Coordinates of C-alpha atoms in Angstrom, one line a residue:
X1 CA -8.7 29.5 4.0
X2 CA -6.3 28.9 1.1
X3 CA -2.7 28.1 1.8
X4 CA -0.1 28.0 -1.1
X5 CA 2.9 25.8 -0.6
X6 CA 5.9 25.6 -2.9
X7 CA 7.6 22.2 -2.0
X8 CA 11.2 21.6 -3.2
X9 CA 12.8 18.8 -1.3
X10 CA 16.6 18.8 -1.3
X11 CA 16.7 15.1 -1.8
X12 CA 15.0 15.7 -5.1
X13 CA 17.0 18.5 -6.6
X14 CA 20.6 18.0 -5.5
X15 CA 22.9 17.4 -8.5
X16 CA 25.4 15.6 -6.2
X17 CA 23.5 12.4 -5.5
X18 CA 25.9 11.5 -2.6
X19 CA 24.5 14.3 -0.6
X20 CA 20.8 13.2 -1.2
X21 CA 18.9 12.5 2.0
X22 CA 15.4 11.5 2.8
X23 CA 13.0 14.1 4.2
X24 CA 13.4 13.9 7.9
X25 CA 10.8 14.8 10.6
X26 CA 12.0 15.7 14.1
X27 CA 8.5 16.1 15.6
X28 CA 5.0 15.1 14.9
X29 CA 4.2 16.0 11.3
X30 CA 0.6 17.2 11.7
X31 CA -1.4 19.7 9.6
X32 CA -3.9 22.2 10.9
X33 CA -5.0 23.3 7.5
X34 CA -8.7 23.9 7.4
X35 CA -9.1 24.3 3.6
X36 CA -7.3 24.1 0.3
X37 CA -3.5 23.4 0.1
X38 CA -1.8 24.0 -3.3
X39 CA 1.4 22.2 -4.2
X40 CA 3.6 23.1 -7.3
X41 CA 5.6 20.1 -8.3
X42 CA 7.7 19.7 -11.4
X43 CA 6.1 23.0 -12.7
X44 CA 2.6 21.8 -12.4
X45 CA -0.1 22.6 -9.9
X46 CA -1.8 20.1 -7.6
X47 CA -4.6 21.2 -5.2
X48 CA -5.7 19.2 -2.1
X49 CA -9.2 20.4 -1.2
X50 CA -9.2 18.3 1.9
X51 CA -11.2 15.5 3.5
X52 CA -14.8 15.5 2.1
X53 CA -16.2 12.2 3.3
X54 CA -15.7 9.1 5.5
X55 CA -17.0 5.6 5.2
X56 CA -16.6 2.6 7.6
X57 CA -17.5 -1.0 8.1
X58 CA -17.7 -2.5 11.5
X59 CA -14.6 -4.7 12.3
X60 CA -16.9 -7.7 12.9
X61 CA -18.3 -7.7 9.4
X62 CA -18.3 -11.1 7.6
X63 CA -17.5 -11.7 4.1
X64 CA -19.0 -14.0 1.4
X65 CA -17.2 -17.0 2.9
X66 CA -18.4 -16.3 6.4
X67 CA -14.9 -15.2 7.5
X68 CA -14.1 -11.8 9.1
X69 CA -13.9 -9.2 6.3
X70 CA -10.2 -8.1 6.7
X71 CA -9.8 -4.7 5.1
X72 CA -8.1 -3.0 2.7
X73 CA -4.5 -3.9 1.8
X74 CA -5.4 -2.9 -1.8
X75 CA -8.4 -1.6 -3.7
X76 CA -9.5 -1.1 -7.3
X77 CA -12.5 0.9 -8.5
X78 CA -14.4 -0.9 -11.3
X79 CA -17.3 1.5 -12.0
X80 CA -18.2 5.0 -11.1
X81 CA -21.0 7.4 -12.0
X82 CA -22.6 10.6 -10.9
X83 CA -26.3 10.8 -10.7
X84 CA -28.6 13.7 -11.6
X85 CA -29.0 14.6 -7.8
X86 CA -25.2 14.9 -7.3
X87 CA -24.9 11.5 -5.6
X88 CA -22.0 9.2 -6.8
X89 CA -22.3 5.3 -7.1
X90 CA -19.6 2.8 -7.8
X91 CA -18.2 -0.6 -7.5
X92 CA -15.1 -1.3 -5.5
X93 CA -12.9 -4.5 -5.2
X94 CA -10.7 -4.7 -2.2
X95 CA -8.0 -7.0 -1.3
X96 CA -7.3 -8.4 2.3
X97 CA -3.8 -9.7 3.1
X98 CA -2.8 -13.2 4.3
X99 CA -5.5 -13.4 7.0
X100 CA -5.5 -13.3 10.8
X101 CA -2.1 -13.7 12.2
X102 CA -1.3 -14.5 15.8
X103 CA -4.6 -13.2 17.2
X104 CA -6.3 -14.6 20.2
X105 CA -6.9 -18.3 19.7
X106 CA -5.3 -18.2 16.2
X107 CA -1.6 -18.9 16.5
X108 CA 0.7 -17.6 13.8
X109 CA -0.4 -17.5 10.2
X110 CA -3.4 -19.6 9.1
X111 CA -4.5 -21.4 5.9
X112 CA -6.5 -18.4 4.7
X113 CA -7.7 -18.6 1.1
X114 CA -6.7 -15.3 -0.5
X115 CA -9.6 -13.4 -2.1
X116 CA -11.2 -10.2 -3.4
X117 CA -14.0 -8.5 -1.8
X118 CA -16.7 -6.7 -3.8
X119 CA -18.6 -3.5 -2.5
X120 CA -21.1 -1.1 -3.7
X121 CA -20.2 2.5 -2.9
X122 CA -22.5 5.6 -2.4
X123 CA -21.0 9.0 -1.9
X124 CA -23.4 11.8 -0.8
X125 CA -23.4 14.5 1.8
X126 CA -20.1 14.0 3.3
X127 CA -20.7 10.2 3.8
X128 CA -19.4 7.2 1.9
X129 CA -21.6 4.1 2.4
X130 CA -19.7 0.8 1.8
X131 CA -22.0 -2.2 1.2
X132 CA -20.4 -5.7 0.8
X133 CA -21.8 -7.5 -2.2
X134 CA -19.7 -10.6 -2.5
X135 CA -16.3 -11.5 -3.9
X136 CA -14.3 -14.5 -5.1
X137 CA -11.2 -16.6 -4.3
X138 CA -7.9 -16.3 -6.0
X139 CA -6.8 -19.7 -7.4
X140 CA -3.4 -20.9 -8.9
X141 CA -3.0 -22.5 -12.4
X142 CA -4.2 -25.8 -11.1
X143 CA -7.5 -24.4 -9.6
X144 CA -6.2 -24.6 -6.1
X145 CA -6.6 -21.7 -3.6
X146 CA -3.7 -19.8 -2.4
X147 CA -2.7 -19.9 1.4
X148 CA -1.8 -17.3 3.9
X149 CA 0.5 -19.6 5.7
X150 CA 4.1 -18.7 6.2
X151 CA 6.0 -21.0 3.8
X152 CA 9.2 -21.3 5.7
X153 CA 12.3 -22.0 3.5
X154 CA 10.3 -24.3 1.2
X155 CA 10.3 -23.5 -2.5
X156 CA 7.9 -24.7 -5.1
X157 CA 8.9 -24.4 -8.8
X158 CA 6.2 -24.2 -11.5
X159 CA 6.8 -23.1 -15.2
X160 CA 10.3 -21.7 -14.2
X161 CA 9.0 -19.6 -11.4
X162 CA 10.0 -20.1 -7.9
X163 CA 7.0 -19.7 -5.3
X164 CA 6.9 -19.8 -1.6
X165 CA 5.0 -22.9 -0.4
X166 CA 4.6 -24.7 3.0
X167 CA 6.3 -28.1 2.9
X168 CA 4.1 -29.6 5.6
X169 CA 0.9 -29.1 7.7
X170 CA -1.9 -26.7 6.7
X171 CA -1.4 -25.2 3.2
X172 CA 1.2 -27.8 2.1
X173 CA 1.5 -27.8 -1.6
X174 CA -0.2 -24.5 -2.1
X175 CA 1.4 -21.2 -3.0
X176 CA 1.8 -18.9 0.0
X177 CA 0.5 -15.4 -0.7
X178 CA 0.6 -12.4 1.4
X179 CA -1.4 -10.3 -1.0
X180 CA -0.8 -6.5 -0.7
X181 CA -1.9 -4.6 -3.8
X182 CA -4.1 -5.2 -6.8
X183 CA -4.0 -3.4 -10.1
X184 CA -6.5 -4.0 -13.0
X185 CA -6.2 -4.1 -16.7
X186 CA -8.9 -2.9 -19.2
X187 CA -10.1 -6.4 -20.0
X188 CA -10.8 -7.3 -16.3
X189 CA -7.5 -9.3 -15.7
X190 CA -5.5 -8.0 -12.8
X191 CA -2.2 -8.2 -11.0
X192 CA -1.7 -8.9 -7.3
X193 CA 1.7 -8.1 -5.6
X194 CA 3.1 -10.5 -2.8
X195 CA 4.9 -9.8 0.4
X196 CA 6.6 -13.2 0.8
X197 CA 8.3 -13.5 -2.6
X198 CA 8.2 -9.8 -3.6
X199 CA 6.7 -11.2 -6.8
X200 CA 3.7 -10.2 -9.0
X201 CA 1.0 -12.7 -10.0
X202 CA -1.3 -12.2 -13.0
X203 CA -5.0 -13.4 -12.9
X204 CA -7.9 -13.7 -15.3
X205 CA -11.1 -11.8 -14.6
X206 CA -12.5 -14.9 -12.7
X207 CA -9.4 -14.9 -10.3
X208 CA -7.5 -17.9 -11.9
X209 CA -3.8 -17.2 -12.1
X210 CA -2.4 -17.1 -15.7
X211 CA 1.0 -15.8 -15.1
X212 CA 3.7 -14.5 -12.8
X213 CA 6.6 -12.1 -12.6
X214 CA 9.6 -13.2 -10.5
X215 CA 11.3 -10.5 -8.4
X216 CA 14.7 -9.4 -9.8
X217 CA 17.7 -10.9 -7.9
X218 CA 18.3 -7.8 -5.7
X219 CA 14.9 -8.3 -4.2
X220 CA 14.6 -12.0 -3.8
X221 CA 15.1 -13.0 -0.1
X222 CA 18.4 -15.1 0.3
X223 CA 19.9 -16.7 3.4
X224 CA 23.1 -18.7 3.3
X225 CA 23.2 -18.7 -0.4
X226 CA 19.5 -20.3 -0.5
X227 CA 16.2 -18.6 -1.5
X228 CA 14.2 -18.4 1.7
X229 CA 10.8 -16.9 1.6
X230 CA 9.9 -17.3 5.4
X231 CA 8.5 -14.3 7.3
X232 CA 9.8 -15.3 10.6
X233 CA 13.6 -14.8 10.2
X234 CA 15.5 -12.0 8.4
X235 CA 17.2 -12.9 5.1
X236 CA 20.9 -11.8 4.4
X237 CA 20.0 -9.9 1.3
X238 CA 16.7 -9.1 -0.6
X239 CA 13.4 -7.9 0.7
X240 CA 13.0 -7.4 4.5
X241 CA 10.5 -9.6 6.3
X242 CA 7.0 -8.2 5.8
X243 CA 8.3 -5.5 3.5
X244 CA 7.7 -7.0 0.0
X245 CA 6.0 -5.4 -2.9
X246 CA 3.4 -3.3 -1.1
X247 CA 2.5 -1.0 -4.0
X248 CA 1.3 -1.8 -7.5
X249 CA -0.2 0.2 -10.4
X250 CA -1.0 0.0 -14.1
X251 CA -0.4 3.4 -15.9
X252 CA -3.5 5.0 -17.4
X253 CA -2.3 4.0 -20.9
X254 CA -2.1 0.4 -20.0
X255 CA 1.5 0.0 -21.1
X256 CA 3.4 0.1 -17.9
X257 CA 3.2 -1.8 -14.6
X258 CA 4.7 -0.1 -11.6
X259 CA 5.7 -1.8 -8.2
X260 CA 7.4 -0.4 -5.1
X261 CA 9.1 -2.3 -2.3
X262 CA 7.7 -1.3 1.1
X263 CA 11.2 -0.2 2.3
X264 CA 14.9 -0.8 1.5
X265 CA 16.3 -4.3 0.9
X266 CA 18.5 -5.9 3.5
X267 CA 21.8 -5.0 1.5
X268 CA 20.7 -1.4 1.6
X269 CA 20.0 -1.2 5.4
X270 CA 22.5 -0.9 8.3
X271 CA 21.5 -4.0 10.2
X272 CA 18.5 -3.6 12.4
X273 CA 18.5 0.2 12.4
X274 CA 15.0 1.0 10.9
X275 CA 15.9 4.5 10.1
X276 CA 18.4 3.3 7.5
X277 CA 15.7 1.4 5.5
X278 CA 14.6 4.5 3.7
X279 CA 16.2 4.0 0.3
X280 CA 13.5 1.8 -1.4
X281 CA 13.0 0.5 -5.0
X282 CA 10.6 1.5 -7.7
X283 CA 10.3 -1.1 -10.5
X284 CA 8.7 -0.3 -14.0
X285 CA 7.7 -3.1 -16.4
X286 CA 6.8 -2.8 -20.1
X287 CA 3.5 -4.8 -20.3
X288 CA 2.6 -3.5 -23.9
X289 CA 3.8 -6.8 -25.6
X290 CA 4.0 -9.3 -22.7
X291 CA 1.9 -9.0 -19.5
X292 CA 4.5 -10.9 -17.6
X293 CA 7.9 -9.5 -18.7
X294 CA 11.0 -11.0 -17.4
X295 CA 12.8 -7.8 -16.1
X296 CA 12.0 -4.2 -15.5
X297 CA 12.8 -1.5 -18.0
X298 CA 13.0 1.0 -15.1
X299 CA 14.5 0.6 -11.6
X300 CA 14.8 3.7 -9.3
X301 CA 15.4 4.6 -5.7
X302 CA 12.6 6.4 -3.8
X303 CA 14.0 7.9 -0.5
X304 CA 11.3 7.4 2.2
X305 CA 10.6 10.0 5.0
X306 CA 12.5 9.3 8.2
X307 CA 10.9 9.9 11.6
X308 CA 13.2 10.9 14.5
X309 CA 10.7 11.2 17.2
X310 CA 7.9 8.9 18.1
X311 CA 5.4 11.5 18.9
X312 CA 5.4 11.2 22.8
X313 CA 9.1 12.6 23.3
X314 CA 10.8 9.2 22.9
X315 CA 13.4 8.7 20.1
X316 CA 12.1 6.6 17.3
X317 CA 14.5 6.6 14.3
X318 CA 12.3 4.8 11.9
X319 CA 11.4 4.9 8.2
X320 CA 7.8 5.9 7.2
X321 CA 7.5 2.9 4.9
X322 CA 5.3 3.1 1.8
X323 CA 2.1 1.2 1.5
X324 CA 0.4 1.9 -1.8
X325 CA 0.7 3.9 -5.0
X326 CA -1.4 5.2 -8.0
X327 CA -0.1 6.1 -11.5
X328 CA -1.0 9.5 -12.8
X329 CA 1.0 8.8 -16.0
X330 CA 4.2 6.8 -16.9
X331 CA 6.4 8.7 -14.6
X332 CA 4.4 10.4 -11.9
X333 CA 2.8 8.7 -9.0
X334 CA 0.9 9.1 -5.8
X335 CA 2.7 7.1 -3.0
X336 CA 1.3 6.5 0.5
X337 CA 3.9 6.6 3.1
X338 CA 3.2 6.1 7.0
X339 CA 4.6 5.4 10.3
X340 CA 3.5 2.5 12.5
X341 CA 1.5 4.4 15.1
X342 CA -2.2 4.7 15.5
X343 CA -5.3 2.5 16.5
X344 CA -4.4 -1.2 16.0
X345 CA -0.8 -0.8 16.9
X346 CA -1.4 -1.7 20.5
X347 CA 0.6 1.4 21.7
X348 CA -0.2 4.8 23.2
X349 CA 2.5 6.4 21.0
X350 CA 0.8 9.2 18.8
X351 CA 1.1 8.9 15.0
X352 CA 3.9 11.2 13.5
X353 CA 3.8 10.8 9.7
X354 CA 1.1 9.5 7.3
X355 CA 0.9 11.3 4.0
X356 CA 0.3 10.8 0.3
X357 CA 3.4 11.9 -1.7
X358 CA 3.9 13.0 -5.4
X359 CA 6.7 11.1 -7.0
X360 CA 8.4 11.6 -10.4
X361 CA 11.1 9.4 -11.8
X362 CA 12.1 11.9 -14.4
X363 CA 15.8 12.4 -14.2
X364 CA 16.4 9.7 -11.6
X365 CA 19.2 7.1 -12.1
X366 CA 17.8 4.0 -13.9
X367 CA 19.3 0.9 -12.3
X368 CA 17.6 -1.6 -14.6
X369 CA 19.9 -4.4 -15.8
X370 CA 22.8 -3.4 -13.7
X371 CA 24.6 -4.7 -10.5
X372 CA 22.2 -3.0 -8.1
X373 CA 19.4 -5.0 -9.7
X374 CA 20.9 -8.3 -11.1
X375 CA 23.3 -8.6 -8.1
X376 CA 23.1 -7.4 -4.5
X377 CA 25.4 -4.2 -4.7
X378 CA 24.1 -1.8 -2.2
X379 CA 22.5 1.4 -3.3
X380 CA 22.9 2.9 0.2
X381 CA 25.0 2.7 3.4
X382 CA 23.7 3.7 6.8
X383 CA 20.7 5.3 5.0
X384 CA 22.8 7.5 2.6
X385 CA 22.5 7.0 -1.0
X386 CA 25.6 5.9 -3.0
X387 CA 27.6 8.6 -4.8
X388 CA 26.4 9.2 -8.4
X389 CA 22.9 7.9 -7.9
X390 CA 19.9 10.3 -8.2
X391 CA 16.8 9.3 -6.5
X392 CA 13.2 10.2 -7.7
X393 CA 11.8 13.6 -7.0
X394 CA 9.0 13.9 -4.4
X395 CA 6.7 16.4 -2.6
X396 CA 3.9 16.0 -0.1
X397 CA 0.2 16.3 -1.4
X398 CA -2.0 15.2 1.4
X399 CA -1.4 14.9 5.1
X400 CA -3.7 12.4 6.8
X401 CA -2.7 13.6 10.1
X402 CA -5.0 16.7 10.2
X403 CA -7.2 16.8 13.4
X404 CA -9.1 19.9 12.2
X405 CA -10.4 18.0 9.1
X406 CA -10.9 14.7 10.8
X407 CA -12.9 16.2 13.6
X408 CA -15.6 17.4 11.0
X409 CA -16.3 13.6 10.5
X410 CA -16.1 12.7 14.2
X411 CA -12.6 11.3 14.0
X412 CA -9.5 12.0 16.0
X413 CA -5.8 11.3 16.5
X414 CA -6.1 9.9 20.1
X415 CA -4.0 7.0 21.1
X416 CA -4.0 7.2 24.9
X417 CA -6.4 5.5 24.7
X418 CA -7.7 5.4 21.2
X419 CA -11.4 4.8 20.4
X420 CA -13.4 3.5 17.5
X421 CA -13.0 7.0 15.7
X422 CA -9.4 7.2 16.2
X423 CA -7.1 7.2 13.1
X424 CA -5.8 3.7 12.7
X425 CA -2.3 2.6 12.1
X426 CA -2.1 0.9 8.7
X427 CA -3.2 3.0 5.6
X428 CA -2.5 0.7 2.8
X429 CA -5.0 1.1 -0.2
X430 CA -5.8 3.9 -2.6
X431 CA -8.1 4.6 -5.6
X432 CA -9.0 7.6 -7.8
X433 CA -12.6 8.5 -8.9
X434 CA -13.3 11.3 -11.2
X435 CA -15.5 14.0 -9.8
X436 CA -17.5 14.3 -13.1
X437 CA -18.1 18.0 -12.3
X438 CA -18.3 20.2 -15.5
X439 CA -17.3 23.2 -13.3
X440 CA -14.1 21.3 -12.2
X441 CA -13.1 19.0 -15.0
X442 CA -9.8 18.1 -13.4
X443 CA -11.1 17.2 -10.0
X444 CA -11.0 13.7 -8.6
X445 CA -11.7 12.0 -5.3
X446 CA -8.9 10.1 -3.7
X447 CA -10.0 7.2 -1.6
X448 CA -7.6 6.0 1.1
X449 CA -8.4 2.8 3.0
X450 CA -6.9 1.2 6.1
X451 CA -5.9 -2.3 6.7
X452 CA -7.6 -3.2 10.0
X453 CA -5.6 -6.5 10.3
X454 CA -8.7 -8.6 11.2
X455 CA -8.8 -6.9 14.7
X456 CA -12.1 -7.7 16.2
X457 CA -13.3 -9.4 19.4
X458 CA -15.9 -11.3 17.3
X459 CA -13.6 -12.8 14.6
X460 CA -14.0 -16.0 12.6
X461 CA -11.7 -17.7 10.1
X462 CA -12.3 -21.2 8.5
X463 CA -14.9 -21.9 10.9
X464 CA -12.8 -21.1 14.0
X465 CA -13.7 -18.1 16.4
X466 CA -11.0 -15.8 17.4
X467 CA -10.9 -12.7 19.6
X468 CA -8.5 -10.0 18.5
X469 CA -9.9 -7.0 20.3
X470 CA -7.2 -4.3 20.9
X471 CA -5.1 -4.0 24.0
X472 CA -2.6 -1.1 24.3
X473 CA 0.8 -1.0 25.8
X474 CA -0.7 0.2 29.0
X475 CA -2.8 -2.9 29.3
X476 CA -6.0 -1.3 28.6
X477 CA -8.6 -2.8 26.4
X478 CA -9.7 -0.6 23.3
X479 CA -12.1 -2.7 21.3
X480 CA -12.4 -3.3 17.6
X481 CA -10.5 -1.7 14.6
X482 CA -13.0 -0.8 12.0
X483 CA -12.5 -0.8 8.2
X484 CA -12.4 2.9 7.2
X485 CA -12.1 4.8 3.8
X486 CA -11.2 8.5 3.9
X487 CA -12.3 10.6 0.8
X488 CA -10.3 13.6 -0.2
X489 CA -11.0 15.9 -3.2
X490 CA -8.1 16.9 -5.4
X491 CA -7.6 19.0 -8.5
X492 CA -4.9 17.4 -10.7
X493 CA -3.2 19.1 -13.6
X494 CA -4.6 18.5 -17.2
X495 CA -4.2 14.9 -18.2
X496 CA -5.4 13.4 -15.0
X497 CA -6.7 9.8 -15.1
X498 CA -10.2 9.5 -16.4
X499 CA -13.1 7.4 -15.3
X500 CA -12.2 3.6 -14.6

């Protein structure tokens, strides 16, 4: 079955930007498409051939340090090839976040040393096999590991950059890092984006920090006139708690670094109304001359989808925050947006929206260098974009909430209760791999990974056991939350990224 869809969203095409609105979903946004879906976007054709493979790691898997292997806040494909028999092999690096948080016997955040995990991938016959092969710790300029501990209001200044850092207790003197995305450069150096500071850190190929990009003033968390990186209480302006730079990518030509805030800044949000945090920020840096530029050359508004129903008939009014991105070129990106329902949430509410969007900054208003970036002038009020501002264009390419395709691989969308094969809540990592198919030269595999939040009944961190098995809002035990990668096959227009 082939279904052609011409997507033209009002938010992307209105000339009067004051009328621009986020895509709004009043009911569960599920797809029943069994086969190909074609999307025409910005005059070019993209084809989603659907889900073609699934891979998983048991939630209790241990990593190279003996800790529970928390999955995939970010990922980067480092090699990829097709064998004569049609099997694919590759090397994948994956990024966990700040470690177990408030689970079982582990109270609050812990002194978790941030790291990258290495895996060998094999793709054949509808199955992706993920084999952990090691990894390495991330270390600061002094050679000290980072920490996952919430820094509180303490600020550590080094080389003119202000970092979050606990003042006392575990992690004191270390840089706090809630790592969310990873983006590699051709020589093996890489960037990691942070939730606490909404900043970006540059590392050499061994994982030692060699630079940093401080967030612009509009994104820095401020409370009572002071910078405050804590994740436990909301700032007055700047990034929302746990809503830092969730997405990061280097463009295929290696000249631009692009980052996206998970959802709107505090000044662009109507108080605690989650449905009004839909106008988020896209930052574009020129890294062709300096790998740690001082300020963006591009700064745009992305209007995230708004969900008006929770999936079980109860009003939700929330934003489907974005969790990851990939760069197709210097102005078009894939962006992963999702709601907060699914296995791991601890709720029986059904998922409503989880999709990969096409985004294009062409024609959008560039806020770089102006009061929306260098100050805290709001770009939106009550979820409505300010008059005169044009958001980026967007269209939907892949809907993860497809029970027809998931069922082919033994998966489901159940939440009341969920089981090991239910789609999880947090999808936060993406990578592209070329299909290397002479008959389809523009085909790629899109890998989409979940963040399982270290949820297992057999957990361990820093030598301490913890039990974070799932319990839903009905009080029923549900078990572990596995690490999963979904593999989709896409046909991209000519000029798609090549092999990593």
